[in-house]
Structures are given as C-alpha cells and as structure tokens.
Short mmCIF file of C-alpha atoms in Angstrom, two decimals:
data_model
loop_
_atom_site.label_atom_id
_atom_site.label_comp_id
_atom_site.label_asym_id
_atom_site.label_seq_id
_atom_site.Cartn_x
_atom_site.Cartn_y
_atom_site.Cartn_z
CA MET A 889 134.31 103.91 159.52
CA VAL A 890 133.97 103.18 163.21
CA SER A 891 132.70 106.69 163.86
CA TYR A 892 130.07 106.30 161.16
CA THR A 893 128.90 103.00 162.62
CA LEU A 894 128.75 104.46 166.12
CA HIS A 895 126.82 107.47 164.89
CA THR A 896 124.34 105.26 163.02
CA THR A 897 123.83 103.04 166.05
CA PHE A 898 123.31 106.04 168.31
CA SER A 899 120.85 107.60 165.86
CA PHE A 900 118.91 104.36 165.63
CA CYS A 901 118.73 104.05 169.42
CA THR A 902 117.55 107.62 169.69
CA TRP A 903 114.93 107.10 166.99
CA THR A 904 113.70 103.91 168.68
CA SER A 905 113.41 105.61 172.06
CA GLU A 906 111.53 108.53 170.51
CA ILE A 907 108.85 106.35 168.91
CA ARG A 908 108.29 104.37 172.08
CA PRO A 909 105.37 105.48 174.28
#
C-alpha cells in the first residue's frame, strides 16, 4: 500500500514538472 502511494505521488510530481514551462 505504501509503495503504491509513493509511486502515485512520484508519478504525479513527475507529470506536474513535465507540464510546467
């Protein structure tokens, strides 16, 4: 469960950084 949450958080951060200019 913790691993899934960490992976989701990391993916979200990566996605956010990618869409930023």
